[in-house]
Amino acid sequence: MLEIIEALLSSTLEYFPALLFAALGATLCERSGVVNVGVEGMMRAGAFCAAVAAITFPTPVGVLMGMLAGAGMAAIHGYLCIRWRSDQVVSGMAINLVALAGGTYLLESLYGPNGTPPIHQLTRWHLPGLSEVPLLRAFSGHSALTWIALALPFAFHGLLYRTPLGLRLRAVGEKPHAVATLGLSVTGLRWLAVLGSGMLAGLGGATLSTAVLDRFEQHTPAGLGFMALAAMVFGRWTPLGAFLAALFFAAGNALRIGLASSAPGLLEVVPQGFLLALPYVLTLALLAFQGQRTHAPAALGTPYEQESR
Amino acid sequence: MGERLRAVLPSVFSVLLALAVCWVFIALTRDAETATGAYLQMLRGGLGDWPLYFEGGRLAVLTRPLGEAAIKAALLLLTGLSVTVAFKVGLFNIGAQGQMLVGALAAAVAGAQLQLPAVLHVPVAVLAACVAGALWALIAAGLKLARGVHEVISTIMLNWVAVSLVDNWLSVGPLRAGAGTNLSVTGTAEIAASAQLPRLLGDISRLHLGFPLALAVALAIWVWLSRLRSGFETRAVGLGAEAARAAGIPVVRRTAQAMGLAGALAGMAGAVLVLGTEYRYPGGLGAPYGFDGIAISLIGGNHPLGVALSALFFGALRAGGTRMQLLGVHKSYPELIQGLALLFVAGRLVWLSLLRPRRVAPVAPTRQPEASPEVPRA
């Protein structure tokens, strides 16, 4: 029994960082009032560039490149949404489509259809103290990104709720005109949030191709970016909420894989499709139960115009 | 500049710019000759190989590519209309993919399990797909109206639920062709011949009834939105739900109707795919048609006729894309063009500011007439 829980926990921690980074990125962006449905595309760009860079450079450099690629995609989003007040959902969807088709094209023309050549995975930390203890052993054998993912939500919580910058970022998503009245730059704050969001989404993608896998595959990130959006909504646009939601989704995923591999008999009773659908159905049920109307930032999706009120 | 032109030009320029950017992209990664050659192949693959026709006179070199383009266009048009109708009532339907999937399965089941004469079988199977798609979409509408769950999130979730249930259970389990036997086939049983959409040109092209059907639906949606009272009320809700409510428009009913219609249209796309070309529910839909629908709808300016034009254009591009492979250019290239076009459409305000009529030069001779107008800063 203990081994099963340990395996599930370990599998959860494997899947969790990518989801969390993307969900935190989406939270950051949307708290500043800019909708970001382009997370999936930013993750794909990050995953691709990280893998490509890691072929020639050390893998951590690849991860940095992935973050930059995500920020690059986010810059397009920012330029259209902040500078030109475009429809934020449209811009995000466009980024998804470009990343999907562009990634496919580049992968195909550079490396063939199956994926990039394998790279060195990020070093997995086997912590001497931890790997002896039963249960806690699950925390050993993951890359540094897992530990960052476990700490980052708390850092973000501190940033958003305990610092002046956090207050401003939140205010810009609620009442941008009030922020402007204080002589602060609405566009500057939003740019900061959008670029930061892109870096986080890129990091999430890079996690997939450098820590979870050891290459970029045709279908990466296979909808994980949309999952991250759900985690953000589910977590009520807060870092700690996103943390719990990402943990919940990752655990659901681990449970599914775990059940499929450890108890094949179960699959004859409960079809695998049900298990696959379960996290999504649960999310829908929980969202319906929560009632979402009040939690989204008030200025979410409305471009800022100085002259309007 | 006319109001209508202002609405259309950004899309046209966006598509042209996307074509140009992609040409440069091939030219940079390969060479200019390959890029031009690839585009020519794309034209021939999408609009017919006219040079070959004039040489040999075989009609098939025209009808085959045009038929493929029309088939692709029909699917894009129906999913595009699905997104458009939802847009008109103010909802963003990311779930066209899931609705289409459910519709395709319903069409496949109705096509394979029922025994009907062809006159009835095709309409019944299409109707089954529409109902299935509509019901799937109404879940999202219900959650939105009753509990305020944002439709972007709920339709994304419903997409995944549909994929999980259909692709990972029904089509490989209970509904698999030869379920219960040792046959290992993916996908459902083949539909009856009576349920197949009739081919319009016989054997020289795969063009089938789905294409005129899609065009007729686009026309009907246009008439509904622009001429009928309920269509007007739907648009009014989309422009401002509060104002519409104040004007006595039944907001909840119009929203649910529009979302149901959106689902039905996506479901119909599924029916056209299954009854027109696949003849069974394959292992999976094979392409993100629903997401393409978003792009098609937005590039078409969310206007049914614009969506039709955009679907025809990208249908031809898609059909031609396979021929680009002759020159080693990946067949996903048309999707890249489509994605970039949408990105440029997203920047429509950039276009509008570029297209804004230059102010007539003032009388004072010192002012430069070419002075570019001030661009409004955000």
XYZ file of C-alpha atoms in Angstrom:
687
model
C 0.000 0.000 0.000
C 2.747 2.397 1.031
C 4.586 1.695 -2.192
C 1.499 2.485 -4.225
C 0.990 5.845 -2.519
C 4.684 6.532 -2.944
C 4.520 5.739 -6.654
C 1.422 7.894 -7.093
C 3.039 10.807 -5.255
C 6.188 10.487 -7.307
C 4.188 10.384 -10.530
C 2.183 13.424 -9.406
C 5.362 15.382 -8.759
C 6.632 14.432 -12.200
C 3.629 15.886 -14.005
C 2.961 18.765 -11.647
C 5.712 21.376 -12.367
C 4.845 21.957 -16.040
C 1.194 22.440 -15.197
C 1.965 24.685 -12.258
C 4.353 26.996 -14.131
C 1.818 27.498 -16.902
C -1.031 28.003 -14.441
C 0.986 30.545 -12.452
C 1.851 32.329 -15.685
C -1.782 32.489 -16.687
C -2.720 33.727 -13.214
C -0.108 36.486 -13.337
C -1.273 37.630 -16.766
C -4.960 37.602 -15.985
C -4.516 39.326 -12.623
C -3.202 42.286 -14.599
C -6.368 42.257 -16.716
C -5.048 40.586 -19.867
C -6.709 37.323 -20.926
C -4.176 34.704 -21.905
C -5.618 31.740 -23.784
C -2.303 31.521 -25.649
C -0.629 29.603 -22.825
C -0.693 26.404 -24.872
C 1.149 28.075 -27.753
C 3.677 29.722 -25.445
C 4.343 26.360 -23.816
C 4.831 24.755 -27.213
C 7.312 27.426 -28.249
C 9.136 27.029 -24.931
C 9.250 23.249 -25.181
C 10.520 23.345 -28.754
C 13.218 25.975 -28.230
C 14.376 24.369 -24.994
C 14.844 21.014 -26.707
C 16.566 22.519 -29.730
C 18.923 24.609 -27.607
C 19.673 21.664 -25.339
C 20.984 19.688 -28.306
C 24.052 21.901 -28.545
C 24.175 23.657 -25.171
C 23.908 22.316 -21.618
C 20.300 21.543 -20.748
C 19.826 24.401 -18.217
C 20.732 26.835 -20.991
C 18.029 25.125 -23.038
C 15.526 25.772 -20.265
C 16.472 29.454 -20.288
C 16.014 29.558 -24.046
C 12.609 27.994 -23.592
C 11.658 30.755 -21.169
C 12.849 33.374 -23.635
C 10.847 31.748 -26.422
C 7.733 31.847 -24.257
C 8.374 35.493 -23.505
C 8.821 36.113 -27.227
C 5.389 34.686 -27.980
C 3.990 36.700 -25.085
C 5.541 39.834 -26.558
C 3.411 39.353 -29.674
C 0.369 38.974 -27.445
C 1.350 42.065 -25.482
C 1.975 44.110 -28.602
C -1.442 43.280 -30.018
C -3.415 43.463 -26.766
C -1.717 46.271 -24.865
C -0.390 48.459 -27.637
C -3.223 47.927 -30.115
C -6.083 46.960 -27.796
C -6.881 43.910 -29.873
C -9.300 41.251 -28.742
C -7.275 39.313 -26.193
C -8.931 35.961 -26.744
C -8.457 36.214 -30.505
C -4.809 37.100 -30.132
C -4.269 34.196 -27.745
C -5.960 31.717 -30.056
C -3.873 33.018 -32.958
C -0.735 32.400 -30.936
C -1.885 28.843 -30.269
C -2.481 28.198 -33.966
C 0.819 29.718 -35.064
C 2.751 27.753 -32.446
C 0.973 24.537 -33.375
C 1.509 24.811 -37.133
C 4.905 26.517 -36.889
C 6.175 23.942 -34.410
C 5.040 21.118 -36.657
C 6.676 22.705 -39.672
C 9.988 23.454 -37.964
C 10.158 20.042 -36.321
C 9.465 18.314 -39.601
C 11.955 20.319 -41.625
C 14.735 20.205 -39.021
C 14.447 16.749 -37.452
C 11.699 14.715 -39.093
C 8.239 13.914 -37.830
C 9.031 11.894 -34.727
C 10.651 14.543 -32.594
C 14.009 16.092 -31.881
C 16.947 13.803 -31.155
C 17.213 12.909 -27.469
C 18.929 15.420 -25.204
C 20.429 15.173 -21.747
C 17.590 15.347 -19.279
C 17.919 17.797 -16.427
C 19.806 16.169 -13.569
C 17.524 14.325 -11.204
C 18.262 15.061 -7.565
C 18.619 12.002 -5.393
C 18.718 13.542 -1.957
C 20.673 11.273 0.409
C 18.558 11.951 3.509
C 15.217 11.804 1.746
C 15.714 8.713 -0.355
C 15.906 6.528 2.803
C 12.605 7.591 4.395
C 9.562 5.571 3.231
C 6.871 7.839 1.667
C 9.133 10.921 1.499
C 11.230 8.927 -0.920
C 8.773 10.087 -3.565
C 10.270 13.563 -3.374
C 13.636 12.222 -4.419
C 14.617 11.598 -8.004
C 13.103 14.690 -9.567
C 14.774 17.620 -11.253
C 15.354 20.949 -9.561
C 12.293 22.278 -11.383
C 10.037 20.207 -9.152
C 11.445 21.939 -6.097
C 11.098 25.328 -7.748
C 7.511 24.447 -8.579
C 6.835 23.571 -4.955
C 8.273 26.879 -3.719
C 7.209 29.279 -6.461
C 3.494 29.572 -5.597
C 4.395 30.796 -2.129
C 6.878 33.283 -3.539
C 4.166 34.492 -5.911
C 1.676 34.735 -3.112
C 4.140 36.926 -1.233
C 4.782 39.009 -4.316
C 1.118 39.588 -5.124
C -0.206 40.173 -1.632
C 2.749 41.560 0.351
C 4.589 43.937 -1.957
C 3.681 47.295 -3.526
C 4.344 45.834 -6.970
C 1.876 43.040 -6.259
C -0.740 45.528 -5.133
C -0.254 47.502 -8.322
C -0.445 44.394 -10.488
C -3.684 43.359 -8.853
C -5.081 46.884 -9.026
C -4.349 47.105 -12.745
C -6.563 44.105 -13.294
C -9.367 45.522 -11.204
C -9.385 49.274 -11.793
C -6.749 50.366 -14.296
C -7.974 53.944 -14.264
C -7.354 54.206 -10.542
C -3.812 52.995 -11.074
C -3.318 55.543 -13.824
C -4.589 58.270 -11.505
C -1.734 57.469 -9.132
C 0.689 58.266 -11.937
C 1.631 54.646 -12.525
C 1.911 53.180 -15.995
C -0.944 50.797 -16.754
C 0.708 49.611 -19.936
C 4.052 49.126 -18.188
C 2.535 46.957 -15.479
C 0.590 44.927 -18.018
C 3.678 44.414 -20.151
C 5.508 43.164 -17.078
C 2.736 40.690 -16.313
C 2.354 39.481 -19.905
C 6.088 38.935 -20.404
C 6.407 37.240 -17.028
C 3.486 35.038 -17.946
C 5.162 34.078 -21.214
C 8.389 33.213 -19.396
C 6.501 30.994 -16.971
C 4.554 29.293 -19.753
C 7.824 28.814 -21.645
C 9.341 27.326 -18.500
C 6.367 24.996 -18.264
C 6.954 23.864 -21.829
C 10.689 23.506 -21.222
C 9.907 21.338 -18.201
C 8.042 18.954 -20.476
C 10.840 18.593 -23.000
C 13.827 18.625 -20.622
C 12.611 17.097 -17.353
C 9.543 14.959 -18.058
C 10.753 13.784 -21.472
C 14.142 14.124 -23.084
C 13.009 15.589 -26.410
C 10.356 17.676 -28.091
C 7.600 15.547 -29.528
C 5.083 16.302 -32.224
C 2.163 16.742 -29.842
C 3.816 18.543 -26.916
C 2.187 19.997 -24.813
C -0.963 18.142 -25.909
C -3.498 20.427 -24.278
C -1.665 20.942 -21.006
C -1.818 24.693 -21.581
C -5.603 24.562 -21.654
C -5.470 22.440 -18.525
C -3.410 25.205 -16.930
C -6.127 27.711 -17.801
C -8.635 25.512 -16.061
C -6.325 25.273 -13.059
C -6.161 29.064 -12.978
C -9.947 29.472 -13.013
C -10.355 26.612 -10.609
C -7.789 28.233 -8.324
C -9.786 31.459 -8.429
C -6.984 33.500 -9.993
C -4.688 33.135 -6.960
C -1.190 31.590 -6.844
C -2.014 29.249 -3.969
C -5.268 28.299 -5.638
C -3.384 27.508 -8.832
C -0.970 25.450 -6.730
C -3.735 23.320 -5.275
C -5.563 23.019 -8.591
C -2.407 21.971 -10.430
C -1.689 19.452 -7.688
C -5.237 18.139 -8.004
C -5.004 17.726 -11.783
C -1.544 16.179 -11.565
C -2.752 13.740 -8.925
C -5.743 12.862 -11.091
C -3.421 12.175 -13.969
C -1.067 10.098 -11.824
C -4.022 8.127 -10.494
C -5.167 7.401 -14.015
C -1.753 6.194 -15.146
C -1.245 4.359 -11.869
C -4.561 2.579 -12.109
C -3.945 1.627 -15.709
C -0.554 0.097 -14.927
C -1.024 -1.333 -11.431
C -4.561 -2.653 -11.611
C -5.317 -3.761 -15.162
C -8.288 -5.719 -13.853
C -10.000 -2.484 -12.944
C -9.924 -1.328 -16.552
C -12.202 -4.182 -17.491
C -14.849 -2.876 -15.117
C -14.335 0.853 -15.595
C -13.427 1.797 -19.180
C -10.261 3.828 -19.469
C -12.151 6.578 -21.233
C -14.100 7.197 -18.040
C -10.924 7.538 -16.037
C -9.506 9.888 -18.638
C -12.628 12.013 -18.604
C -12.865 12.060 -14.833
C -10.614 15.062 -14.066
C -12.432 17.163 -16.656
C -15.885 16.151 -15.481
C -14.818 16.833 -11.902
C -13.531 20.258 -12.910
C -16.829 21.082 -14.589
C -18.758 19.895 -11.558
C -16.584 21.895 -9.175
C -16.794 25.018 -11.312
C -20.562 24.659 -11.430
C -20.588 24.228 -7.684
C -18.333 27.243 -7.102
C -20.141 29.641 -9.401
C -17.384 31.677 -11.017
C -18.912 35.051 -11.589
C -17.244 36.920 -8.747
C -13.652 35.723 -8.850
C -12.287 36.981 -12.148
C -10.459 40.316 -12.045
C -12.931 43.097 -12.823
C -11.032 44.587 -15.772
C -10.175 41.202 -17.300
C -10.392 41.321 -21.070
C -11.052 45.019 -21.378
C -8.273 46.905 -23.103
C -7.156 50.028 -21.300
C -8.006 53.306 -22.943
C -6.866 56.426 -21.213
C -9.779 58.558 -22.345
C -12.518 56.081 -21.491
C -14.045 55.668 -18.092
C -13.587 54.478 -47.019
C -16.889 52.671 -46.857
C -17.919 50.952 -43.671
C -18.121 47.603 -45.451
C -14.655 48.000 -46.925
C -13.289 48.855 -43.497
C -14.634 45.555 -42.224
C -13.292 43.451 -45.081
C -9.908 44.952 -45.900
C -8.046 43.950 -42.722
C -8.899 40.297 -43.343
C -7.870 40.456 -46.994
C -4.589 42.160 -46.179
C -3.958 39.766 -43.305
C -4.327 36.755 -45.580
C -2.084 38.341 -48.210
C 0.526 39.260 -45.619
C 0.427 35.741 -44.193
C 0.961 34.324 -47.687
C 3.880 36.681 -48.233
C 5.485 35.961 -44.866
C 5.231 32.227 -45.433
C 6.721 32.585 -48.895
C 9.690 34.424 -47.402
C 9.923 31.742 -44.739
C 10.289 28.951 -47.319
C 12.613 31.117 -49.375
C 14.858 31.596 -46.345
C 14.862 27.946 -45.248
C 15.098 26.587 -48.805
C 15.330 28.995 -51.724
C 13.102 31.382 -53.627
C 12.569 28.981 -56.494
C 11.260 26.264 -54.174
C 9.007 28.777 -52.462
C 7.423 29.888 -55.722
C 7.198 26.317 -56.919
C 5.491 25.255 -53.710
C 2.944 28.026 -54.037
C 2.252 27.053 -57.641
C 1.760 23.447 -56.566
C -0.592 24.654 -53.856
C -2.607 26.591 -56.439
C -2.778 23.585 -58.750
C -3.691 21.256 -55.925
C -6.418 23.559 -54.690
C -7.877 25.092 -57.821
C -7.170 22.464 -60.446
C -4.167 21.806 -62.643
C -5.160 24.119 -65.484
C -1.887 23.860 -67.479
C -2.144 20.081 -67.500
C -5.786 20.333 -68.515
C -4.979 22.479 -71.532
C -2.244 20.060 -72.528
C -4.111 16.796 -72.125
C -7.724 17.832 -71.833
C -8.522 15.385 -69.057
C -11.251 16.865 -66.931
C -10.203 14.929 -63.832
C -7.111 17.108 -63.286
C -9.567 19.921 -62.592
C -12.395 18.160 -60.821
C -10.293 16.096 -58.451
C -8.459 19.015 -56.796
C -11.557 21.206 -56.824
C -13.541 18.413 -55.221
C -10.942 17.987 -52.478
C -10.951 21.741 -51.891
C -14.742 21.746 -51.661
C -14.767 18.874 -49.153
C -12.223 20.641 -46.959
C -14.101 23.915 -47.336
C -17.399 22.333 -46.286
C -15.917 21.166 -42.989
C -14.195 24.489 -42.326
C -17.363 26.366 -43.235
C -19.602 24.426 -40.859
C -17.258 24.642 -37.871
C -16.595 28.287 -38.764
C -20.327 29.008 -38.750
C -20.609 27.242 -35.408
C -18.079 29.621 -33.888
C -19.706 32.581 -35.653
C -23.194 31.895 -34.344
C -21.872 31.601 -30.793
C -19.935 34.826 -31.276
C -23.082 36.620 -32.364
C -24.694 35.949 -29.019
C -21.490 36.906 -27.219
C -20.092 33.475 -26.459
C -16.703 32.175 -27.506
C -17.199 28.597 -28.630
C -13.868 26.844 -28.248
C -15.848 23.609 -28.056
C -16.645 23.154 -31.745
C -14.093 20.348 -31.758
C -15.889 18.361 -29.064
C -19.312 19.067 -30.561
C -18.105 17.909 -33.954
C -16.650 14.764 -32.441
C -19.904 13.875 -30.707
C -21.813 14.657 -33.895
C -19.503 12.518 -35.995
C -20.012 9.590 -33.654
C -23.788 10.027 -33.711
C -23.766 10.119 -37.508
C -21.600 7.013 -37.654
C -23.874 5.117 -35.284
C -27.053 6.209 -37.064
C -25.467 5.425 -40.407
C -24.385 1.944 -39.403
C -27.146 0.760 -37.070
C -30.278 1.975 -38.845
C -31.829 0.357 -41.900
C -33.559 3.036 -43.913
C -34.000 4.013 -47.560
C -31.411 6.543 -48.716
C -33.976 9.348 -48.930
C -34.515 9.069 -45.197
C -31.224 7.656 -44.006
C -29.010 10.618 -44.861
C -31.288 13.236 -43.254
C -31.782 11.066 -40.170
C -28.030 10.563 -39.715
C -27.329 14.274 -40.228
C -30.097 15.150 -37.794
C -28.709 12.745 -35.217
C -25.335 14.462 -35.496
C -26.915 17.911 -35.142
C -28.870 16.885 -32.065
C -25.819 15.301 -30.452
C -23.690 18.374 -31.130
C -26.417 20.692 -29.883
C -26.863 18.750 -26.654
C -23.119 18.797 -26.059
C -23.024 22.564 -26.566
C -26.060 23.080 -24.359
C -24.152 21.668 -21.403
C -21.808 24.625 -21.704
C -24.701 27.027 -22.231
C -26.506 25.634 -19.205
C -23.456 25.948 -16.989
C -22.982 29.511 -18.186
C -26.569 30.587 -17.663
C -27.232 28.757 -14.429
C -23.885 28.928 -12.665
C -21.875 31.572 -14.503
C -19.144 29.133 -15.558
C -17.152 30.836 -18.291
C -17.853 29.131 -21.611
C -14.194 29.224 -22.660
C -13.273 26.959 -19.768
C -16.345 24.742 -19.909
C -16.100 24.126 -23.662
C -12.392 23.298 -23.345
C -13.241 20.796 -20.616
C -16.088 19.381 -22.711
C -13.668 18.918 -25.612
C -11.502 16.732 -23.425
C -14.456 14.828 -22.054
C -15.630 14.133 -25.606
C -12.191 12.965 -26.696
C -11.815 10.753 -23.637
C -15.229 9.165 -23.894
C -15.378 8.751 -27.671
C -11.798 8.161 -28.778
C -10.660 6.255 -25.713
C -13.778 4.309 -24.923
C -16.708 4.156 -27.328
C -14.874 3.926 -30.642
C -12.321 1.429 -29.305
C -14.762 -0.374 -26.997
C -18.498 -0.980 -27.255
C -18.937 0.724 -30.625
C -15.815 -0.655 -32.256
C -16.378 -2.484 -35.494
C -16.456 -6.141 -34.597
C -16.680 -5.480 -30.853
C -16.793 -8.706 -28.920
C -14.773 -10.517 -31.567
C -11.025 -10.749 -31.870
C -10.898 -8.327 -34.771
C -8.674 -5.385 -33.944
C -9.968 -2.450 -35.904
C -10.021 1.123 -34.728
C -13.164 3.086 -35.338
C -16.795 2.118 -35.655
C -18.434 -0.108 -38.226
C -18.799 1.209 -41.750
C -22.036 3.070 -42.424
C -24.663 1.618 -44.751
C -24.460 2.644 -48.390
C -27.826 4.347 -48.011
C -26.351 6.753 -45.440
C -23.496 7.945 -47.657
C -23.728 11.493 -48.944
C -24.160 11.069 -52.705
C -21.232 12.084 -54.895
C -22.133 14.847 -57.267
C -19.632 14.166 -60.030
C -19.461 10.409 -59.937
C -16.003 8.910 -60.006
C -13.994 11.861 -61.293
C -14.161 13.726 -58.003
C -14.909 13.096 -54.339
C -17.146 16.159 -54.278
C -20.307 15.213 -52.388
C -23.575 16.684 -51.226
C -21.924 18.061 -48.072
C -20.515 21.030 -49.957
C -23.755 22.481 -51.324
C -25.334 21.657 -47.985
C -22.738 23.735 -46.145
C -23.166 26.629 -48.554
C -26.938 26.506 -48.146
C -26.552 26.497 -44.372
C -24.280 29.542 -44.565
C -26.884 31.344 -46.642
C -29.619 30.370 -44.205
C -27.609 31.595 -41.218
C -26.986 34.870 -43.021
C -30.687 35.335 -43.726
C -31.533 34.418 -40.147
C -29.044 36.841 -38.620
C -29.750 39.765 -40.907
C -33.428 39.422 -41.781
C -35.298 37.564 -39.070
C -36.415 38.889 -35.742
C -34.888 36.116 -33.667
C -31.576 36.612 -35.452
C -31.684 40.309 -34.726
C -32.457 39.617 -31.080
C -29.551 37.178 -30.944
C -27.185 39.834 -32.214
C -28.638 42.338 -29.777
C -27.855 39.994 -26.877
C -24.308 39.642 -28.164
C -23.828 43.387 -28.385
C -25.041 43.991 -24.859
C -26.962 41.556 -22.734
C -28.144 44.180 -20.258
C -29.498 46.504 -22.927
C -31.160 43.571 -24.670
C -32.786 42.487 -21.437
C -34.024 46.019 -20.851
C -35.525 46.011 -24.338
C -37.535 42.930 -23.462
C -35.484 40.405 -25.394
C -35.475 36.948 -23.775
C -31.724 36.868 -23.167
C -31.530 33.419 -21.616
C -33.573 31.789 -24.368
C -31.632 33.490 -27.175
C -28.305 32.536 -25.595
C -29.297 28.899 -25.204
C -30.729 28.811 -28.733
C -27.607 30.273 -30.287
C -25.302 27.936 -28.404
C -27.501 24.968 -29.325
C -27.396 26.047 -32.961
C -23.614 26.410 -32.755
C -23.387 22.861 -31.454
C -25.740 21.607 -34.157
C -23.573 23.201 -36.850
C -20.409 21.647 -35.455
C -22.250 18.336 -35.208
C -23.278 18.683 -38.835
C -19.619 19.112 -39.717
C -19.027 15.783 -38.023
C -21.823 14.243 -40.086
C -20.361 15.619 -43.316
C -16.973 14.145 -42.424
C -18.368 10.715 -41.571
C -21.115 10.413 -44.182
C -19.179 12.133 -46.958
C -15.615 10.842 -46.862
C -14.774 8.573 -43.917
C -17.871 6.338 -44.012
C -17.298 5.419 -40.359
C -16.049 7.069 -37.196
C -12.284 6.704 -37.571
C -9.906 6.255 -34.646
C -9.994 10.010 -34.158
C -11.098 13.071 -36.070
C -7.607 13.437 -37.456
C -7.433 17.217 -37.442
C -8.422 20.018 -35.086
C -11.339 21.113 -37.288
C -13.007 22.865 -34.383
C -10.001 25.057 -33.745
C -9.732 25.758 -37.472
C -13.321 26.937 -37.223
C -12.252 29.646 -34.793
C -9.680 30.934 -37.255
C -12.057 30.694 -40.213
C -14.768 32.555 -38.329
C -12.504 35.366 -37.197
C -10.775 35.782 -40.550
C -14.230 35.862 -42.139
C -15.119 38.738 -39.860
C -17.819 36.718 -38.043
C -20.115 37.324 -40.981
C -21.708 34.183 -42.489
C -20.798 35.167 -46.040
C -17.311 36.263 -44.998
C -16.910 32.946 -43.223
C -17.954 31.179 -46.431
C -15.325 33.061 -48.434
C -12.676 32.401 -45.841
C -13.602 28.700 -45.710
C -13.467 28.406 -49.507
C -10.089 30.070 -49.600
C -8.534 27.993 -46.856
C -10.232 24.849 -48.124
C -8.437 25.314 -51.427
C -5.204 26.074 -49.596
C -5.590 22.928 -47.493
C -6.327 20.756 -50.485
C -3.320 22.256 -52.266
C -1.133 21.798 -49.210
C -0.775 18.091 -49.847
C 0.738 18.854 -53.231
C 3.383 21.052 -51.661
C 4.903 17.846 -50.367
C 6.078 17.151 -53.903
C 8.672 19.823 -53.230
C 9.376 18.616 -49.715
C 7.386 21.364 -48.025
C 5.388 19.987 -45.141
C 1.650 19.683 -45.666
C 0.974 21.610 -42.455
C 2.041 24.771 -44.257
C -1.499 25.964 -45.032
C -2.231 25.746 -41.307
C 0.714 28.020 -40.629
C -0.618 30.481 -43.204
C -4.014 30.279 -41.540
C -2.543 30.830 -38.076
C -0.507 33.823 -39.190
C -3.513 35.269 -40.998
C -5.477 35.047 -37.766
C -2.637 36.705 -35.894
C -2.681 39.574 -38.364
C -6.463 39.744 -38.156
C -6.074 40.066 -34.394
C -4.130 43.217 -35.144
C -6.993 44.672 -37.173
C -6.657 48.015 -35.439
C -3.129 48.235 -36.821
C -4.546 47.743 -40.306
C -7.306 50.255 -39.734
C -4.861 52.901 -38.617
C -2.683 52.195 -41.635
C -5.709 52.317 -43.927
C -7.187 55.444 -42.420
C -7.665 58.067 -45.099
C -4.874 60.607 -45.026
C -6.191 63.947 -43.957
C -6.785 66.290 -46.867
C -3.913 68.724 -46.997
C -4.790 72.010 -45.322
C -4.750 75.132 -47.391
C -1.605 76.427 -45.768
C 1.234 75.626 -48.180
C 3.767 75.027 -45.416
C 2.134 71.768 -44.269
C 3.299 68.568 -45.878
C 0.349 66.675 -47.408
C 2.121 63.343 -46.887
C 2.486 63.861 -43.164
C 1.262 60.606 -41.738
C -1.670 60.864 -39.373
C -1.050 60.582 -35.674
C -1.474 57.049 -34.519
C -3.562 56.921 -31.371
C -1.594 55.590 -28.450
C -3.092 53.096 -26.097
